[in-house]
Coordinates of C-alpha atoms in Angstrom, one line a residue:
X648 CA -92.8 -114.5 19.6
X649 CA -92.8 -113.3 15.9
X650 CA -96.3 -113.6 14.2
X651 CA -96.8 -116.4 11.7
X652 CA -98.2 -113.8 9.0
X653 CA -97.4 -110.4 8.4
X654 CA -99.1 -107.9 10.7
X655 CA -99.6 -103.9 11.0
X656 CA -97.4 -102.4 13.6
X657 CA -99.5 -101.6 16.9
X658 CA -99.6 -98.1 18.2
X659 CA -98.9 -98.1 22.1
X660 CA -101.2 -96.5 24.5
X661 CA -101.6 -94.8 28.1
X662 CA -104.9 -95.3 29.5
X663 CA -106.6 -94.2 32.5
X664 CA -107.9 -97.1 34.6
X665 CA -110.3 -95.2 36.9
X666 CA -110.6 -95.4 40.5
X667 CA -111.4 -98.9 42.1
X668 CA -114.1 -100.9 40.5
X669 CA -115.4 -97.6 39.3
X670 CA -117.0 -98.9 35.9
X671 CA -118.9 -102.0 38.0
X672 CA -120.9 -100.7 40.4
X673 CA -124.3 -102.2 39.6
X674 CA -125.1 -104.6 42.4
X675 CA -127.5 -106.6 40.0
X676 CA -124.8 -107.5 37.8
X677 CA -121.3 -107.2 38.2
X678 CA -120.1 -108.1 34.9
X679 CA -122.0 -105.1 33.3
X680 CA -120.2 -101.9 32.7
X681 CA -122.5 -99.5 35.2
X682 CA -120.8 -96.4 36.7
X683 CA -121.8 -93.2 38.0
X684 CA -122.2 -90.5 35.0
X685 CA -118.8 -88.8 36.0
X686 CA -117.1 -92.0 34.7
X687 CA -119.1 -92.5 31.2
X688 CA -116.6 -90.7 29.1
X689 CA -113.5 -92.7 30.7
X690 CA -115.8 -96.0 30.2
X691 CA -117.0 -95.1 26.5
X692 CA -113.2 -94.4 25.8
X693 CA -111.9 -97.7 27.3
X694 CA -114.9 -99.7 25.5
X695 CA -113.8 -98.4 22.1
X696 CA -110.2 -98.9 22.4
X697 CA -110.1 -102.2 20.4
X698 CA -112.1 -100.9 17.4
X699 CA -109.6 -98.0 16.9
X700 CA -106.5 -100.4 16.5
X701 CA -105.0 -101.1 12.9
X702 CA -105.8 -104.8 13.5
X703 CA -106.7 -106.8 16.5
X704 CA -103.7 -107.7 18.4
X705 CA -102.6 -111.1 19.0
X706 CA -101.6 -110.6 22.7
X707 CA -101.5 -107.4 25.2
X708 CA -98.5 -106.4 27.3
X709 CA -99.8 -104.1 30.0
X710 CA -97.6 -102.2 32.5
X711 CA -100.1 -101.0 35.5
X712 CA -99.3 -98.2 38.3
X713 CA -100.2 -101.0 40.9
X714 CA -97.3 -103.3 40.7
X715 CA -93.8 -102.7 41.8
X716 CA -90.7 -104.7 42.0
X717 CA -86.8 -104.5 42.3
X718 CA -86.3 -105.6 38.9
X719 CA -88.6 -105.5 35.8
X720 CA -90.9 -108.4 36.2
X721 CA -93.5 -110.2 33.7
X722 CA -96.2 -112.3 34.8
X723 CA -95.9 -115.6 33.0
X724 CA -98.8 -117.6 34.3
X725 CA -101.4 -119.2 32.1
X726 CA -104.4 -118.5 33.9
X727 CA -103.9 -115.4 36.3
X728 CA -106.2 -114.9 39.0
X729 CA -107.5 -111.5 40.0
X730 CA -106.2 -109.6 42.9
X731 CA -108.7 -107.0 44.5
X732 CA -106.4 -104.6 45.4
X733 CA -109.0 -102.0 46.5
X734 CA -110.7 -101.2 49.6
X735 CA -114.0 -100.4 51.0
X736 CA -116.3 -101.2 47.9
X737 CA -119.7 -103.3 47.8
X738 CA -119.2 -106.6 48.3
X739 CA -120.5 -107.4 44.6
X740 CA -116.9 -105.7 43.4
X741 CA -115.1 -108.3 44.7
X742 CA -116.8 -111.3 42.9
X743 CA -115.8 -109.4 39.2
X744 CA -114.4 -112.3 36.9
X745 CA -112.1 -111.6 33.7
X746 CA -110.9 -115.0 32.6
X747 CA -108.7 -113.7 30.0
X748 CA -105.7 -116.2 29.2
X749 CA -102.5 -115.3 30.0
X750 CA -99.5 -114.8 27.6
X751 CA -96.4 -117.0 28.9
X752 CA -94.7 -117.0 25.6
X753 CA -94.9 -113.1 25.3
X754 CA -94.0 -112.6 28.9
X755 CA -90.8 -114.5 28.4
X756 CA -90.0 -112.5 25.0
X757 CA -90.5 -109.4 27.0
X758 CA -88.1 -110.3 29.6
X759 CA -85.6 -111.5 27.4
X760 CA -86.0 -108.0 25.6
X761 CA -85.3 -106.2 28.5
X762 CA -82.3 -108.5 29.5
X763 CA -80.8 -107.6 25.9
X764 CA -81.1 -104.0 26.7
X765 CA -79.2 -104.6 29.8
X766 CA -82.1 -104.4 32.5
X767 CA -82.2 -107.2 35.2
X768 CA -85.7 -108.7 34.4
X769 CA -87.7 -112.1 35.4
X770 CA -90.9 -113.7 35.1
X771 CA -93.2 -114.7 37.9
X772 CA -96.4 -116.9 38.0
X773 CA -98.2 -116.4 41.2
X774 CA -99.3 -113.0 41.4
X775 CA -102.8 -112.1 40.0
X776 CA -103.8 -109.2 37.9
X777 CA -104.3 -106.0 39.9
X778 CA -107.3 -103.6 39.1
X779 CA -105.1 -101.7 36.9
X780 CA -105.4 -104.6 34.4
X781 CA -108.9 -106.1 35.0
X782 CA -111.0 -103.1 35.5
X783 CA -110.2 -101.3 32.2
X784 CA -109.3 -104.4 30.2
X785 CA -113.0 -105.7 31.4
X786 CA -114.5 -102.8 29.8
X787 CA -112.2 -102.8 26.7
X788 CA -112.3 -106.8 26.1
X789 CA -115.5 -107.9 28.1
X790 CA -115.1 -111.3 26.0
X791 CA -111.6 -111.7 27.5
X792 CA -110.3 -113.2 24.1
X793 CA -106.8 -111.4 24.0
X794 CA -103.9 -112.9 26.1
X795 CA -102.4 -110.8 28.5
X796 CA -99.0 -110.3 30.2
X797 CA -98.5 -107.8 32.8
X798 CA -94.9 -105.9 33.3
X799 CA -94.1 -104.7 37.0
X800 CA -93.0 -101.1 37.3
X801 CA -89.5 -100.9 38.7
X802 CA -89.8 -99.6 42.4
X803 CA -87.2 -97.2 42.4
X804 CA -89.5 -95.0 39.8
X805 CA -86.8 -93.9 37.5
X806 CA -88.4 -92.1 34.8
X807 CA -85.7 -92.6 32.3
X808 CA -85.4 -96.2 33.1
X809 CA -88.9 -96.7 32.2
X810 CA -88.6 -94.9 28.8
X811 CA -85.6 -96.9 28.3
X812 CA -87.6 -100.2 29.1
X813 CA -90.3 -99.2 26.5
X814 CA -87.8 -98.4 24.1
X815 CA -86.3 -102.2 24.5
X816 CA -90.0 -103.7 24.3
X817 CA -90.7 -101.6 21.1
X818 CA -90.1 -104.8 18.7
X819 CA -93.1 -106.3 20.2
X820 CA -95.2 -103.7 18.1
X821 CA -94.3 -105.4 14.8
X822 CA -95.0 -108.7 16.4
X823 CA -99.0 -108.0 16.9
X824 CA -98.4 -107.0 20.7
X825 CA -100.2 -104.1 21.8
X826 CA -98.5 -102.1 24.7
X827 CA -100.5 -100.6 27.1
X828 CA -99.5 -98.4 29.7
X829 CA -102.8 -98.3 32.7
X830 CA -102.5 -95.2 35.2
X831 CA -104.0 -92.1 35.9
X832 CA -102.5 -88.8 34.4
X833 CA -103.9 -87.2 37.6
X834 CA -103.6 -89.2 41.0
X835 CA -103.8 -87.2 44.0
X836 CA -106.7 -88.7 46.1
X837 CA -106.6 -86.4 48.7
X838 CA -108.1 -83.5 46.6
X839 CA -111.2 -83.3 44.6
X840 CA -113.6 -80.8 43.6
X841 CA -112.8 -77.1 43.2
X842 CA -109.6 -77.6 45.1
X843 CA -108.5 -79.4 42.2
X844 CA -110.0 -78.0 39.4
X845 CA -107.5 -75.2 38.2
X846 CA -104.3 -77.0 39.3
X847 CA -105.2 -80.1 37.7
X848 CA -105.9 -78.5 34.3
X849 CA -102.8 -76.6 34.4
X850 CA -100.9 -79.9 34.9
X851 CA -102.7 -81.4 32.2
X852 CA -102.1 -78.9 29.7
X853 CA -98.2 -78.8 30.5
X854 CA -98.2 -82.6 30.5
X855 CA -99.9 -83.0 27.2
X856 CA -97.7 -80.3 25.8
X857 CA -94.7 -82.5 26.6
X858 CA -96.3 -85.8 25.4
X859 CA -97.2 -84.4 22.2
X860 CA -93.9 -82.6 21.5
X861 CA -93.4 -83.3 17.5
X862 CA -89.6 -84.1 18.3
X863 CA -89.4 -87.4 19.9
X864 CA -86.2 -86.7 21.7
X865 CA -87.4 -83.5 23.4
X866 CA -90.5 -85.5 24.1
X867 CA -88.7 -88.2 26.1
X868 CA -86.6 -85.2 28.3
X869 CA -89.4 -83.2 28.8
X870 CA -91.5 -86.3 30.1
X871 CA -88.7 -87.7 32.2
X872 CA -88.6 -84.2 33.7
X873 CA -92.1 -84.2 34.6
X874 CA -91.5 -83.3 38.1
X875 CA -90.5 -80.0 36.7
X876 CA -94.0 -79.3 35.3
X877 CA -96.5 -77.0 36.7
X878 CA -98.6 -78.7 39.7
X879 CA -96.3 -81.9 39.0
X880 CA -96.2 -83.2 43.0
X881 CA -100.0 -81.7 43.4
X882 CA -100.9 -83.9 40.5
X883 CA -98.8 -87.1 41.4
X884 CA -97.5 -86.9 45.4
X885 CA -96.1 -90.3 44.3
X886 CA -95.3 -91.0 40.6
X887 CA -96.5 -94.6 40.5
X888 CA -99.6 -94.1 38.1
X889 CA -97.7 -91.9 35.7
X890 CA -94.7 -94.3 35.0
X891 CA -96.7 -96.6 32.6
X892 CA -97.0 -93.5 30.5
X893 CA -92.9 -93.8 30.2
X894 CA -93.1 -97.1 28.8
X895 CA -95.6 -96.7 26.4
X896 CA -93.7 -93.3 25.4
X897 CA -90.3 -95.4 25.2
X898 CA -92.1 -98.2 23.1
X899 CA -93.5 -95.4 20.8
X900 CA -90.1 -94.6 19.2
X901 CA -90.5 -91.7 16.7
X902 CA -94.3 -92.0 16.3
X903 CA -96.5 -89.1 16.7
X904 CA -98.3 -88.7 20.0
X905 CA -101.9 -87.5 20.5
X906 CA -104.1 -87.0 23.4
X907 CA -107.1 -89.4 22.6
X908 CA -109.1 -89.1 25.8
X909 CA -110.0 -86.1 28.0
X910 CA -112.4 -85.8 30.8
X911 CA -113.2 -84.5 34.0
X912 CA -113.7 -86.5 37.3
X913 CA -114.1 -85.3 40.7
X914 CA -112.6 -82.1 39.5
X915 CA -109.4 -84.0 38.0
X916 CA -108.4 -83.3 34.3
X917 CA -107.5 -86.8 33.1
X918 CA -106.1 -87.6 29.9
X919 CA -105.4 -90.8 27.6
X920 CA -102.4 -90.8 24.9
X921 CA -101.8 -92.6 22.1
X922 CA -98.5 -93.0 20.1
X923 CA -98.6 -94.1 16.4

């Protein structure tokens, strides 16, 4: 899917997608972002994402912490529906719409790049976009006017494999495609408030130091070994919400990394990262 005109290389991103439909809690207007003030900094960060890019992307490839398959799989539908995979929220949050077009050509291109790198990969057209896609993207792209293809995680959750998959997908960045990892840098729903404050901050400091290591090879090693960082399993009892970071990091190549978002939610320190 090479562009028909020269384009600037897109960065890669790891963004927090919040908790459930947290940005759309106004029962009077489910299409208008409205959340508890604790979510406002994250909401503002997401709302400004597209404006911070070197140019508007032609398409988005997004990997969410809410989809796992035995092999890397890309959604290739033209008009994906929404998968409301959150529970216990008000009825209006199950009426949210985000009608962006799918990106089947990009999906097939991504699957081919993964196959060329030695990863069994495939496409499918039945699964809807989960809330790791449509909740942050509805904030970032309320007009739903950029095509999007969703990439799954691989269910062995191997960090090195996800970094390598990101490397395989890196050529897309020169084809006007924005690669986004959507997860949470801290994801332990069993703890909040003062119980979480100190360890989540220590974890975040250590993760950020690894992600922003100026040596790309050392950065990849340190992030792949995330479980050795302080309070790692406190932050991620299961690492599916961290793995999208690995894909974004792999696709970054040697580009510099920065922590471009930080907020405190429910006692958790939460970060977003940009590469390039």
